[in-house]
Coordinates of C-alpha atoms in Angstrom, one line a residue:
M1 CA -24.5 -14.4 -19.1
G2 CA -25.2 -10.5 -17.0
Y3 CA -26.1 -9.3 -14.0
Q4 CA -27.2 -11.4 -11.4
S5 CA -28.4 -10.1 -7.6
R6 CA -28.5 -12.6 -4.0
T7 CA -28.2 -11.9 -0.6
I8 CA -24.8 -12.3 2.0
K9 CA -27.0 -15.5 3.4
Q10 CA -27.3 -17.0 0.0
V11 CA -24.0 -16.6 -1.2
L12 CA -22.4 -18.3 1.9
P13 CA -23.2 -21.7 1.6
D14 CA -21.8 -21.8 -1.5
I15 CA -18.4 -20.7 -0.2
N16 CA -15.6 -23.2 -1.1
D17 CA -18.1 -25.2 -1.7
S18 CA -19.3 -24.5 -5.5
V19 CA -17.6 -21.0 -5.2
F20 CA -13.4 -21.1 -5.1
L21 CA -10.7 -18.3 -6.3
P22 CA -9.1 -19.0 -9.3
A23 CA -5.0 -18.9 -9.3
I24 CA -4.7 -15.4 -11.0
Q25 CA -6.4 -13.8 -7.3
R26 CA -4.2 -12.6 -4.9
E27 CA -4.3 -13.7 -1.2
F28 CA -6.8 -12.0 1.1
V29 CA -5.3 -9.0 2.8
W30 CA -7.7 -6.9 4.6
D31 CA -7.0 -5.6 7.7
T32 CA -10.1 -5.4 10.9
E33 CA -10.8 -2.7 10.2
Q34 CA -11.6 -3.1 6.6
I35 CA -13.8 -5.8 7.5
V36 CA -15.1 -3.1 9.8
Q37 CA -15.8 -0.5 7.8
L38 CA -17.6 -2.7 4.9
F39 CA -19.9 -4.4 7.4
D40 CA -20.7 -0.4 8.7
S41 CA -21.6 0.2 4.5
V42 CA -23.8 -2.5 4.1
L43 CA -26.1 -2.1 6.9
R44 CA -26.3 1.7 6.0
E45 CA -27.4 0.9 2.5
Y46 CA -24.0 2.4 1.2
P47 CA -23.1 0.8 -2.5
I48 CA -20.3 -1.5 -2.1
G49 CA -19.5 -2.1 -6.1
S50 CA -20.2 -5.2 -7.7
F51 CA -18.6 -9.1 -8.2
I52 CA -17.9 -10.7 -11.1
F53 CA -18.0 -14.6 -11.1
W54 CA -16.5 -17.0 -13.7
N55 CA -18.4 -19.7 -14.3
I56 CA -17.0 -22.8 -15.5
N57 CA -17.5 -26.6 -16.3
G58 CA -16.6 -29.7 -17.5
D59 CA -13.1 -30.6 -17.4
F60 CA -12.4 -26.7 -18.4
A61 CA -13.1 -26.4 -14.8
D62 CA -11.4 -29.5 -13.4
N63 CA -8.2 -28.3 -15.0
Q64 CA -8.1 -24.7 -13.5
I65 CA -5.8 -24.1 -10.2
K66 CA -8.7 -23.1 -7.7
Y67 CA -7.9 -22.0 -4.1
Y68 CA -10.0 -22.0 -1.0
F69 CA -11.6 -18.8 0.8
V70 CA -9.5 -18.2 4.1
R71 CA -12.3 -18.6 6.7
N72 CA -9.7 -18.3 9.8
H73 CA -7.7 -16.1 9.1
I74 CA -4.1 -15.1 10.8
E75 CA -2.6 -12.0 10.1
D76 CA 1.3 -12.5 9.7
S77 CA 2.1 -15.6 7.8
I78 CA 4.5 -16.9 10.6
Y79 CA 2.6 -18.5 13.5
P80 CA 3.5 -21.3 16.0
D81 CA 2.9 -24.8 14.2
E82 CA 0.9 -26.1 16.3
F83 CA -2.2 -23.9 14.7
D84 CA -3.2 -26.1 12.5
N85 CA -6.9 -24.8 11.2
V86 CA -5.4 -20.9 10.9
H87 CA -4.2 -19.7 7.6
H88 CA -2.8 -16.4 6.3
R89 CA -2.7 -17.1 2.5
N90 CA -5.7 -18.9 0.6
P91 CA -5.4 -22.5 0.6
K92 CA -4.9 -24.5 -2.8
V93 CA -7.8 -26.7 -3.5
P94 CA -6.3 -30.3 -3.8
E95 CA -6.5 -32.2 -7.1
Y96 CA -8.5 -35.0 -6.2
E97 CA -10.8 -33.0 -4.3
Q98 CA -14.0 -33.7 -4.8
I99 CA -15.7 -30.7 -6.3
P100 CA -18.9 -29.5 -8.7
D101 CA -19.1 -30.3 -12.2
S102 CA -20.1 -26.8 -12.5
I103 CA -18.0 -24.0 -10.1
S104 CA -17.6 -20.1 -9.9
L105 CA -14.4 -18.5 -9.7
V106 CA -14.7 -15.2 -8.1
V107 CA -12.4 -13.0 -10.5
D108 CA -13.2 -9.8 -8.7
G109 CA -14.5 -9.2 -5.1
Q110 CA -12.7 -11.4 -3.4
Q111 CA -11.7 -8.9 -0.7
R112 CA -15.1 -8.4 0.1
L113 CA -16.6 -12.0 0.2
S114 CA -14.1 -13.3 2.3
S115 CA -14.6 -10.3 4.6
F116 CA -18.6 -11.7 4.8
Y117 CA -17.3 -15.4 5.4
I118 CA -14.5 -14.4 8.4
G119 CA -17.3 -11.7 9.8
L120 CA -20.1 -14.3 9.9
Q121 CA -18.4 -17.8 10.3
G122 CA -15.3 -17.5 10.6
T123 CA -12.2 -15.8 12.9
Y124 CA -9.3 -13.4 12.6
V125 CA -6.2 -14.2 15.0
E126 CA -3.7 -10.9 15.7
K127 CA -0.6 -11.1 17.3
Q128 CA -0.2 -8.9 20.4
K129 CA 2.5 -6.6 19.7
Y130 CA 5.9 -7.2 20.6
R131 CA 5.7 -10.9 20.9
Q132 CA 7.0 -13.4 19.4
R133 CA 5.2 -15.3 16.5
K134 CA 6.2 -18.3 17.3
N135 CA 4.5 -18.1 20.7
P136 CA 1.1 -19.4 21.0
D137 CA -0.2 -16.9 24.2
A138 CA 0.8 -14.2 21.5
W139 CA -2.2 -14.6 19.3
T140 CA -5.5 -13.7 20.0
R141 CA -8.7 -15.5 17.8
K142 CA -11.5 -12.6 17.6
Q143 CA -14.8 -13.2 16.2
L144 CA -16.5 -10.2 14.6
Y145 CA -19.3 -8.6 17.0
L146 CA -21.7 -5.8 17.2
N147 CA -22.9 -3.4 20.3
L148 CA -26.5 -4.0 19.9
L149 CA -26.9 -0.8 22.7
S150 CA -24.7 1.6 20.3
N151 CA -26.9 4.5 18.8
P152 CA -26.9 3.8 15.1
N153 CA -28.1 7.6 14.4
N154 CA -24.5 8.5 15.7
Q155 CA -21.3 8.6 13.6
T156 CA -17.7 8.4 15.7
E157 CA -15.2 10.6 15.4
D158 CA -12.3 8.0 14.8
H159 CA -10.7 7.7 11.4
L160 CA -13.8 4.7 11.1
K161 CA -16.5 7.4 11.0
L162 CA -18.8 4.4 12.0
R163 CA -22.7 4.7 12.6
Y164 CA -22.6 0.9 13.7
D165 CA -20.9 -0.6 16.4
F166 CA -19.0 -3.3 15.4
R167 CA -15.5 -4.8 16.8
F168 CA -12.8 -8.0 16.9
K169 CA -13.7 -9.7 20.4
E170 CA -12.5 -12.4 21.8
P171 CA -15.6 -15.0 22.2
D172 CA -17.8 -14.2 25.0
P173 CA -17.0 -10.7 25.8
T174 CA -17.9 -8.9 29.0
Q175 CA -21.8 -7.3 28.8
S176 CA -22.6 -4.0 30.8
S177 CA -24.8 -1.6 30.9
E178 CA -23.2 0.0 27.8
N179 CA -22.6 -2.2 25.8
Y180 CA -24.4 -5.8 24.7
W181 CA -22.2 -7.7 22.2
F182 CA -24.0 -9.5 19.9
R183 CA -21.7 -11.9 17.7
V184 CA -22.5 -11.3 14.0
G185 CA -22.9 -14.3 13.1
D186 CA -25.2 -15.7 15.2
I187 CA -27.7 -14.1 12.6
L188 CA -27.7 -16.3 10.2
E189 CA -29.4 -18.7 12.8
I190 CA -32.5 -16.3 13.1
D191 CA -34.0 -16.3 9.5
T192 CA -37.4 -14.3 9.7
L193 CA -38.3 -9.9 10.6
E194 CA -40.3 -11.1 13.4
K195 CA -37.7 -14.3 15.0
A196 CA -34.9 -10.9 14.9
M197 CA -38.0 -8.3 16.9
T198 CA -38.5 -11.4 19.0
R199 CA -34.7 -11.8 20.1
A200 CA -34.1 -7.7 20.1
N201 CA -37.0 -7.3 22.9
E202 CA -35.3 -11.0 24.8
I203 CA -31.7 -9.0 25.5
A204 CA -34.1 -5.7 26.3
D205 CA -35.4 -7.9 29.3
E206 CA -31.8 -9.2 30.1
I207 CA -30.7 -5.6 30.7
E208 CA -31.8 -4.4 33.7
G209 CA -32.5 -0.1 34.3
I210 CA -33.0 -0.2 30.4
S211 CA -34.4 3.0 28.7
D212 CA -36.8 3.4 26.1
A213 CA -34.2 4.8 23.8
E214 CA -31.9 1.7 24.3
E215 CA -34.6 -0.7 23.8
H216 CA -34.8 0.7 20.2
Y217 CA -31.0 0.9 19.7
I218 CA -31.2 -2.8 20.2
L219 CA -34.2 -3.5 17.8
K220 CA -32.8 -1.2 15.5
N221 CA -29.5 -2.4 15.1
L222 CA -30.2 -6.1 15.4
T223 CA -33.1 -6.0 12.5
T224 CA -30.4 -3.8 10.5
L225 CA -27.9 -6.7 10.7
Y226 CA -30.5 -8.9 10.1
N227 CA -32.4 -7.2 6.9
A228 CA -28.7 -6.4 5.4
V229 CA -27.7 -10.2 5.6
H230 CA -31.2 -11.9 4.8
A231 CA -33.2 -9.6 2.8
R232 CA -31.0 -7.1 0.8
D233 CA -29.3 -7.8 -2.3
I234 CA -26.0 -7.0 -1.3
V235 CA -23.9 -9.3 -3.6
N236 CA -24.6 -7.8 -7.2
F237 CA -22.3 -10.0 -9.4
Y238 CA -21.8 -10.7 -13.5
E239 CA -21.5 -13.6 -14.7
E240 CA -18.7 -14.6 -17.2
G241 CA -19.3 -18.0 -18.8
N242 CA -16.7 -17.8 -21.7
Q243 CA -14.1 -20.6 -20.4
D244 CA -11.3 -18.6 -22.1
N245 CA -8.4 -17.9 -20.0
E246 CA -7.1 -15.1 -21.7
R247 CA -10.6 -13.0 -21.7
I248 CA -10.5 -13.9 -18.6
L249 CA -6.9 -12.8 -17.4
D250 CA -8.0 -9.6 -19.6
I251 CA -11.0 -8.8 -17.7
F252 CA -9.3 -9.1 -14.2
V253 CA -6.1 -6.7 -15.2
R254 CA -8.6 -4.5 -16.2
A255 CA -10.8 -4.5 -13.3
N256 CA -8.1 -3.9 -11.2
E257 CA -5.1 -2.3 -13.4
G258 CA -7.0 1.3 -12.6
G259 CA -8.0 0.9 -9.4
T260 CA -5.7 0.9 -6.5
Q261 CA -6.7 -2.3 -4.5
L262 CA -4.1 -4.4 -6.2
S263 CA -0.2 -3.5 -6.8
K264 CA 1.2 -4.1 -10.9
S265 CA 3.1 -6.8 -8.8
E266 CA 0.2 -8.8 -8.0
I267 CA -1.8 -8.4 -10.9
L268 CA 2.0 -9.6 -12.7
L269 CA 1.8 -12.1 -10.4
S270 CA -2.0 -13.2 -11.0
I271 CA -0.4 -13.1 -15.0
A272 CA 2.5 -15.4 -14.3
T273 CA 0.1 -18.0 -12.6
S274 CA -2.2 -17.5 -15.3
Y275 CA 0.7 -18.3 -18.4
W276 CA 2.4 -20.5 -16.2
A277 CA -0.6 -22.9 -15.4
S278 CA -1.5 -23.1 -19.1
D279 CA 1.5 -25.3 -20.3
D280 CA 0.8 -28.3 -21.0
E281 CA 4.3 -30.0 -20.6
N282 CA 5.0 -28.5 -17.2
P283 CA 2.5 -26.7 -15.5
I284 CA 3.2 -24.6 -12.6
D285 CA 1.4 -22.2 -10.4
A286 CA 3.5 -19.4 -9.9
K287 CA 1.4 -18.0 -6.6
E288 CA 1.5 -21.2 -4.9
E289 CA 5.4 -21.7 -6.0
I290 CA 6.6 -18.3 -4.8
N291 CA 4.6 -17.8 -1.8
T292 CA 5.2 -21.2 -0.7
F293 CA 9.1 -20.1 -1.4
V294 CA 8.8 -16.8 0.4
G295 CA 7.0 -18.3 3.1
N296 CA 10.2 -20.6 4.1
L297 CA 12.5 -17.8 3.6
N298 CA 10.4 -16.0 6.2
Q299 CA 10.7 -18.9 8.4
T300 CA 14.0 -19.8 8.3
Y301 CA 15.1 -15.9 9.1
V302 CA 12.0 -15.4 11.2
D303 CA 14.5 -13.6 14.4
E304 CA 15.5 -11.5 11.9
G305 CA 12.1 -10.4 10.7
Y306 CA 12.8 -9.6 7.2
D307 CA 8.9 -10.2 5.8
F308 CA 9.8 -10.3 2.4
G309 CA 7.0 -10.4 -0.2
S310 CA 6.0 -12.3 -3.7
D311 CA 7.4 -8.8 -5.2
F312 CA 10.9 -9.1 -3.5
V313 CA 10.9 -12.5 -5.8
L314 CA 9.0 -11.5 -8.6
K315 CA 11.2 -8.6 -9.1
S316 CA 14.2 -10.7 -9.2
L317 CA 13.0 -12.8 -11.8
L318 CA 12.3 -10.1 -13.5
V319 CA 16.1 -8.9 -13.3
V320 CA 18.0 -12.3 -13.5
S321 CA 15.5 -12.7 -16.8
N322 CA 17.7 -9.7 -18.3
L323 CA 14.0 -8.0 -18.2
S324 CA 13.4 -4.6 -17.3
A325 CA 12.7 -4.5 -13.4
E326 CA 10.1 -2.1 -13.6
Y327 CA 6.3 -3.6 -13.1
Q328 CA 5.3 -3.3 -16.5
I329 CA 2.3 -5.3 -18.0
R330 CA 3.4 -5.3 -21.3
T331 CA 6.8 -7.0 -20.1
F332 CA 4.8 -10.3 -19.7
T333 CA 4.3 -11.4 -23.3
H334 CA 4.3 -15.1 -23.7
E335 CA 8.0 -14.8 -24.3
N336 CA 9.4 -13.1 -21.5
L337 CA 7.2 -15.4 -19.1
A338 CA 8.0 -18.9 -21.0
L339 CA 12.0 -17.2 -20.3
M340 CA 11.2 -16.9 -16.5
K341 CA 9.6 -19.8 -15.6
E342 CA 12.4 -21.9 -17.5
I343 CA 14.5 -19.7 -15.1
W344 CA 12.3 -20.1 -11.8
A345 CA 11.8 -24.4 -12.9
D346 CA 15.8 -24.5 -12.9
G347 CA 15.9 -23.5 -9.3
V348 CA 19.3 -21.0 -9.7
V349 CA 17.4 -17.8 -9.1
Q350 CA 16.5 -19.2 -5.8
D351 CA 19.6 -20.4 -4.7
A352 CA 21.0 -16.7 -5.4
I353 CA 18.3 -15.6 -3.1
E354 CA 19.2 -17.5 -0.5
S355 CA 22.6 -16.6 -0.5
T356 CA 22.0 -12.8 -0.4
I357 CA 19.6 -12.9 2.5
E358 CA 22.2 -15.9 4.2
L359 CA 24.8 -12.6 3.5
I360 CA 23.0 -9.4 4.7
S361 CA 22.2 -11.9 7.8
D362 CA 25.8 -12.7 8.7
F363 CA 26.5 -8.9 8.4
G364 CA 23.5 -8.1 11.3
I365 CA 21.9 -6.4 9.3
T366 CA 17.8 -7.5 10.1
G367 CA 14.4 -6.1 9.0
R368 CA 14.5 -3.3 11.3
S369 CA 17.8 -1.8 9.4
L370 CA 16.6 -3.1 5.8
T371 CA 14.7 0.1 5.2
S372 CA 14.6 -1.2 1.1
R373 CA 14.3 -4.5 0.1
N374 CA 15.3 -2.7 -3.7
A375 CA 19.3 -2.4 -2.2
L376 CA 19.2 -6.9 -2.4
I377 CA 18.2 -6.7 -5.8
P378 CA 21.8 -6.2 -7.5
L379 CA 23.2 -8.8 -5.2
V380 CA 20.3 -11.4 -6.0
F381 CA 21.3 -11.0 -9.8
Y382 CA 25.5 -10.6 -8.5
F383 CA 25.1 -14.6 -6.8
Y384 CA 23.2 -15.4 -10.4
H385 CA 25.5 -14.0 -12.7
N386 CA 28.2 -15.6 -11.0
G387 CA 27.1 -19.0 -10.2
T388 CA 26.4 -18.4 -6.5
P389 CA 29.5 -18.5 -5.3
S390 CA 30.9 -18.9 -1.6
L391 CA 31.4 -16.0 0.2
T392 CA 32.2 -17.3 3.6
T393 CA 34.8 -15.0 5.7
D394 CA 37.5 -18.0 5.5
S395 CA 37.0 -17.9 1.8
Q396 CA 39.4 -15.5 -0.9
L397 CA 36.9 -14.3 -2.9
G398 CA 35.1 -14.1 0.2
V399 CA 37.4 -12.1 2.2
Q400 CA 37.9 -9.5 -1.0
V401 CA 34.1 -9.4 -2.5
R402 CA 32.5 -9.2 1.2
P403 CA 33.9 -5.8 2.4
R404 CA 32.8 -4.3 -1.3
I405 CA 29.6 -5.4 -0.8
L406 CA 29.2 -4.1 2.7
E407 CA 30.2 -1.3 1.3
W408 CA 27.9 -0.2 -1.0
L409 CA 24.7 -1.9 0.8
C410 CA 25.2 0.4 3.5
S411 CA 26.0 3.5 1.5
A412 CA 23.0 2.7 -0.5
L413 CA 20.7 2.2 2.7
L414 CA 22.2 4.8 5.0
N415 CA 21.9 7.7 1.6
S416 CA 18.5 6.4 0.8
N417 CA 19.8 5.8 -3.5
F418 CA 16.6 3.5 -3.7
N419 CA 13.7 5.7 -2.2
S420 CA 13.3 7.5 -6.0
R421 CA 13.5 5.8 -9.3
P422 CA 14.8 2.2 -8.1
D423 CA 14.5 0.6 -11.4
Q424 CA 17.2 2.9 -12.7
I425 CA 19.5 1.8 -10.1
I426 CA 19.2 -1.5 -10.1
E427 CA 19.1 -1.6 -14.1
D428 CA 22.5 -0.1 -13.5
A429 CA 24.3 -2.3 -11.2
R430 CA 23.1 -5.5 -13.0
D431 CA 25.2 -3.8 -16.3
A432 CA 28.0 -3.2 -14.1
I433 CA 27.9 -6.6 -12.3
K434 CA 27.6 -8.4 -16.2
D435 CA 30.7 -6.3 -17.6
A436 CA 33.2 -7.8 -14.3
E437 CA 35.6 -10.4 -14.2
D438 CA 36.1 -12.8 -11.9
S439 CA 33.2 -12.4 -9.9
E440 CA 34.2 -9.1 -9.0
F441 CA 31.9 -7.1 -6.9
P442 CA 31.9 -3.6 -9.1
L443 CA 31.5 -1.2 -6.1
E444 CA 33.2 1.5 -7.7
R445 CA 31.2 1.6 -11.2
I446 CA 28.1 1.1 -9.5
Q447 CA 28.6 3.8 -7.1
R448 CA 29.9 5.6 -9.9
E449 CA 26.5 5.5 -11.9
I450 CA 24.3 6.3 -8.5
R451 CA 26.2 9.6 -8.5
T452 CA 25.5 10.1 -12.2
R453 CA 21.7 9.7 -11.0
G454 CA 21.9 12.6 -8.7
K455 CA 22.2 10.8 -5.8
A456 CA 24.9 10.9 -2.6
V457 CA 27.6 7.7 -2.5
G458 CA 30.2 6.8 0.0
F459 CA 31.0 8.3 3.0
N460 CA 32.9 11.6 3.0
R461 CA 32.8 14.0 5.8
E462 CA 29.9 16.3 3.6
I463 CA 27.8 13.1 3.5
I464 CA 28.1 11.8 7.0
E465 CA 27.5 15.1 8.4
D466 CA 24.5 15.2 6.7
L467 CA 23.0 11.7 8.1
F468 CA 24.1 12.7 11.9
E469 CA 21.9 15.8 10.7
E470 CA 19.0 13.8 9.8
T471 CA 19.1 10.7 11.7
D472 CA 18.4 9.9 15.6
Y473 CA 16.9 7.4 17.7
N474 CA 14.0 7.7 16.4
S475 CA 15.0 7.3 12.8
T476 CA 14.5 4.5 10.7
K477 CA 18.0 4.7 9.9
I478 CA 19.7 4.5 13.3
Y479 CA 20.2 0.6 14.6
L480 CA 22.0 0.7 10.3
L481 CA 24.3 3.8 11.0
L482 CA 25.2 2.6 14.6
S483 CA 25.9 -0.9 12.9
V484 CA 28.8 0.0 10.7
L485 CA 30.3 1.6 13.4
Y486 CA 31.3 -1.6 14.6
Y487 CA 32.4 -3.4 11.8
P488 CA 34.3 -5.4 11.2
D489 CA 33.4 -7.1 14.5
P490 CA 31.0 -9.7 14.3
A491 CA 27.5 -9.0 13.0
L492 CA 25.0 -8.1 15.1
D493 CA 21.9 -9.5 15.7
D494 CA 18.5 -8.8 17.4
S495 CA 19.8 -9.3 20.8
H496 CA 21.1 -5.8 20.2
E497 CA 19.8 -2.8 20.8
V498 CA 19.8 0.8 20.3
D499 CA 20.6 2.4 24.0
H500 CA 21.2 6.1 25.2
I501 CA 24.5 6.3 26.6
F502 CA 23.8 9.3 29.0
P503 CA 20.2 8.2 29.9
R504 CA 17.0 9.6 28.8
S505 CA 15.5 10.2 31.7
L506 CA 18.6 12.1 33.0
L507 CA 18.1 14.6 29.8
E508 CA 14.7 15.4 30.1
K509 CA 13.7 18.9 30.1
D510 CA 11.6 18.9 33.4
N511 CA 14.0 17.0 35.0
L512 CA 17.0 19.3 34.3
I513 CA 15.4 22.0 35.3
E514 CA 13.6 20.5 38.7
N515 CA 17.2 18.4 40.0
Y516 CA 20.1 20.4 38.4
G517 CA 18.9 23.8 38.5
F518 CA 19.3 24.2 35.1
E519 CA 17.8 27.8 33.1
P520 CA 15.2 26.9 30.7
S521 CA 17.0 27.4 27.3
K522 CA 19.8 25.6 28.5
A523 CA 17.7 22.9 29.7
E524 CA 16.0 22.8 26.5
R525 CA 19.5 23.0 24.3
Y526 CA 20.8 20.0 26.6
A527 CA 17.7 17.6 25.8
S528 CA 17.6 18.4 22.1
L529 CA 20.7 16.6 22.4
R530 CA 19.6 14.0 24.6
D531 CA 18.9 11.3 21.0
H532 CA 21.1 12.6 19.1
V533 CA 23.8 9.9 17.2
A534 CA 26.7 10.5 19.4
N535 CA 24.6 9.5 22.3
L536 CA 23.6 6.2 21.1
Q537 CA 25.3 2.9 21.0
L538 CA 24.4 -0.4 20.5
I539 CA 24.1 -2.7 23.6
E540 CA 23.1 -6.5 24.2
E541 CA 19.9 -6.5 26.6
N542 CA 21.2 -8.2 29.1
Q543 CA 23.7 -5.6 29.8
S544 CA 21.4 -3.7 32.4
K545 CA 22.6 -0.1 32.5
G546 CA 19.3 1.6 33.3
D547 CA 19.1 5.1 34.7
R548 CA 22.9 5.1 36.9
A549 CA 24.7 8.4 36.7
F550 CA 26.9 7.7 33.2
D551 CA 29.5 8.7 35.7
E552 CA 29.2 6.1 37.7
W553 CA 28.2 3.5 35.3
I554 CA 31.2 4.2 32.4
S555 CA 33.8 3.5 35.4
T556 CA 32.9 0.0 35.6
R557 CA 34.0 -0.3 31.6
S558 CA 37.0 -2.3 30.3
D559 CA 39.2 -0.8 28.3
Q560 CA 38.0 -2.8 25.2
Y561 CA 34.2 -0.8 25.8
Y562 CA 35.7 2.1 25.3
D563 CA 37.5 0.8 22.0
R564 CA 34.2 -0.8 20.6
H565 CA 32.0 1.2 21.5
H566 CA 34.5 4.7 20.7
I567 CA 33.9 6.4 23.8
P568 CA 36.1 9.4 24.7
T569 CA 38.3 8.4 27.4
D570 CA 38.5 12.0 28.9
E571 CA 36.8 11.7 32.4
R572 CA 35.7 15.3 32.4
L573 CA 33.4 14.8 29.3
Y574 CA 31.6 12.8 31.7
E575 CA 29.9 15.2 33.4
L576 CA 26.5 16.5 33.1
E577 CA 28.1 20.1 32.6
N578 CA 30.0 18.9 29.3
F579 CA 27.1 17.1 28.0
P580 CA 27.2 19.1 25.1
E581 CA 31.1 18.7 24.5
F582 CA 31.3 15.1 24.8
I583 CA 28.7 14.8 22.1
A584 CA 30.5 17.0 19.8
R585 CA 33.6 14.8 21.1
R586 CA 31.9 11.5 19.6
E587 CA 30.7 12.7 16.8
E588 CA 34.0 13.2 15.9
M589 CA 35.0 10.2 16.6
L590 CA 32.5 8.5 15.3
Q591 CA 32.2 10.2 11.5
D592 CA 36.7 9.8 11.4
Q593 CA 35.4 5.7 12.4
I594 CA 33.1 5.4 9.3
I595 CA 35.4 7.4 6.8
S596 CA 38.6 5.3 7.9
T597 CA 36.4 1.7 7.8
F598 CA 35.2 2.7 3.9
N599 CA 37.2 5.0 2.5

């Protein structure tokens, strides 16, 4: 059918009316910065790429799985239940929905078209940092605005390099002599250039003391926005009319595989969705089912903050299907896809994944200490291969297997075994688990295989010394490294935080010089040890220690506290002057504890 061109204003009314998304498309994933950059590019008349529309009709169109574009996007999949008009994922079009006989499915260009839809007619809902996702007050609903008083000839000095000052803001933002925020969606109601110029003059009259230059900025910004939305053919799209799923899937893969916008896992999920849905006897919407499963999983463990994605489930499905763990398009043959569909429909792999997550939650491993989700794939296969056995702490098998799994998992995560060539390790572990007997977890063989890959395993003295040298308060591994010190005590959770034993404020270099008379070189040496592992512990958030002097605070602790946190009992070490000696002594105790626990 060839290429066509339309304005943004002409395309918008068709979105979710006769223009939808096919099942092979991924979710909307752009953030506000990407949306803002797109609008800036459009106003600067930069090319934004072409689109591919798949035009279909009749029964073929009716039988296709279709998704709506997101209009009110919320940036997290977990949010308050009362938010009923926002979406993190594209909602599925119900089978009973009345849609036109002829429709278009956007095969390439979803992120850009969705951004126009959200920026002009929708909202973007953002969560405030450090607030609970289920708390309605943690969220802010924003709309896209353009500062008409900004100089479009100047480029911002930040990483966005914008000429047009677009920002997502709460409705009705405060205006000032420097900022006049025009809601971008209001441009849709201005249907001629003359009206745009008139509106610019009205806005200029509203602002007291406006300069001639600022009056020009208002006119320039508003008319440029008008032309971008109403006058220029921004949406250049190729129309594909062949009603052939295989052909459109091939177009989709070729359009995306060579670029960076889609990950391989997203492409492969699209392939699975296409093939599973084409089964006349038992069609399954892979995208819908896997994303729903992931959403429920994250919802169940919302406090742990795992935030699993479809890629984790997809790789688990590959591994339990005894296929290559690596994402390769050639793996997704008709035969392999049929096998994966059969396994998914059986429900056993879902049980194995849920058992794996339940186990690591019992261990106290949360999202902040789970530095690689790939490390869980062998555990998923263990549960799947052995019929999802019960590993409770009061079961015979649990008593035997749980410590071995925890030791391997802690070793793999702390030694960064999955930072490179993770698929090889996953397949090695799968082979070892298949050869093991009686639901055994083959710790020794898996570690031997990892060692042959040139990676560190276990916790000998040399490995621990390296871990202590490379891990400090700011490391992503610190929570997990500290948590292994408390094994086999009850699992820790997010009510615990990493705490400095000798207070941070005390060990500030300037504080040591000004208030304790330290020489600069000595103060710097003490300050360099402040964030050392040996000066850290895990305590409950409500155990307020504040910045009390350590020797004063520690005197209030019980003997059990000393034992639990591996604190030296020599009171001489609690004096500030002896802080380096305290670090050396406690480091030795911590290393001994890890070695005795896991070796």
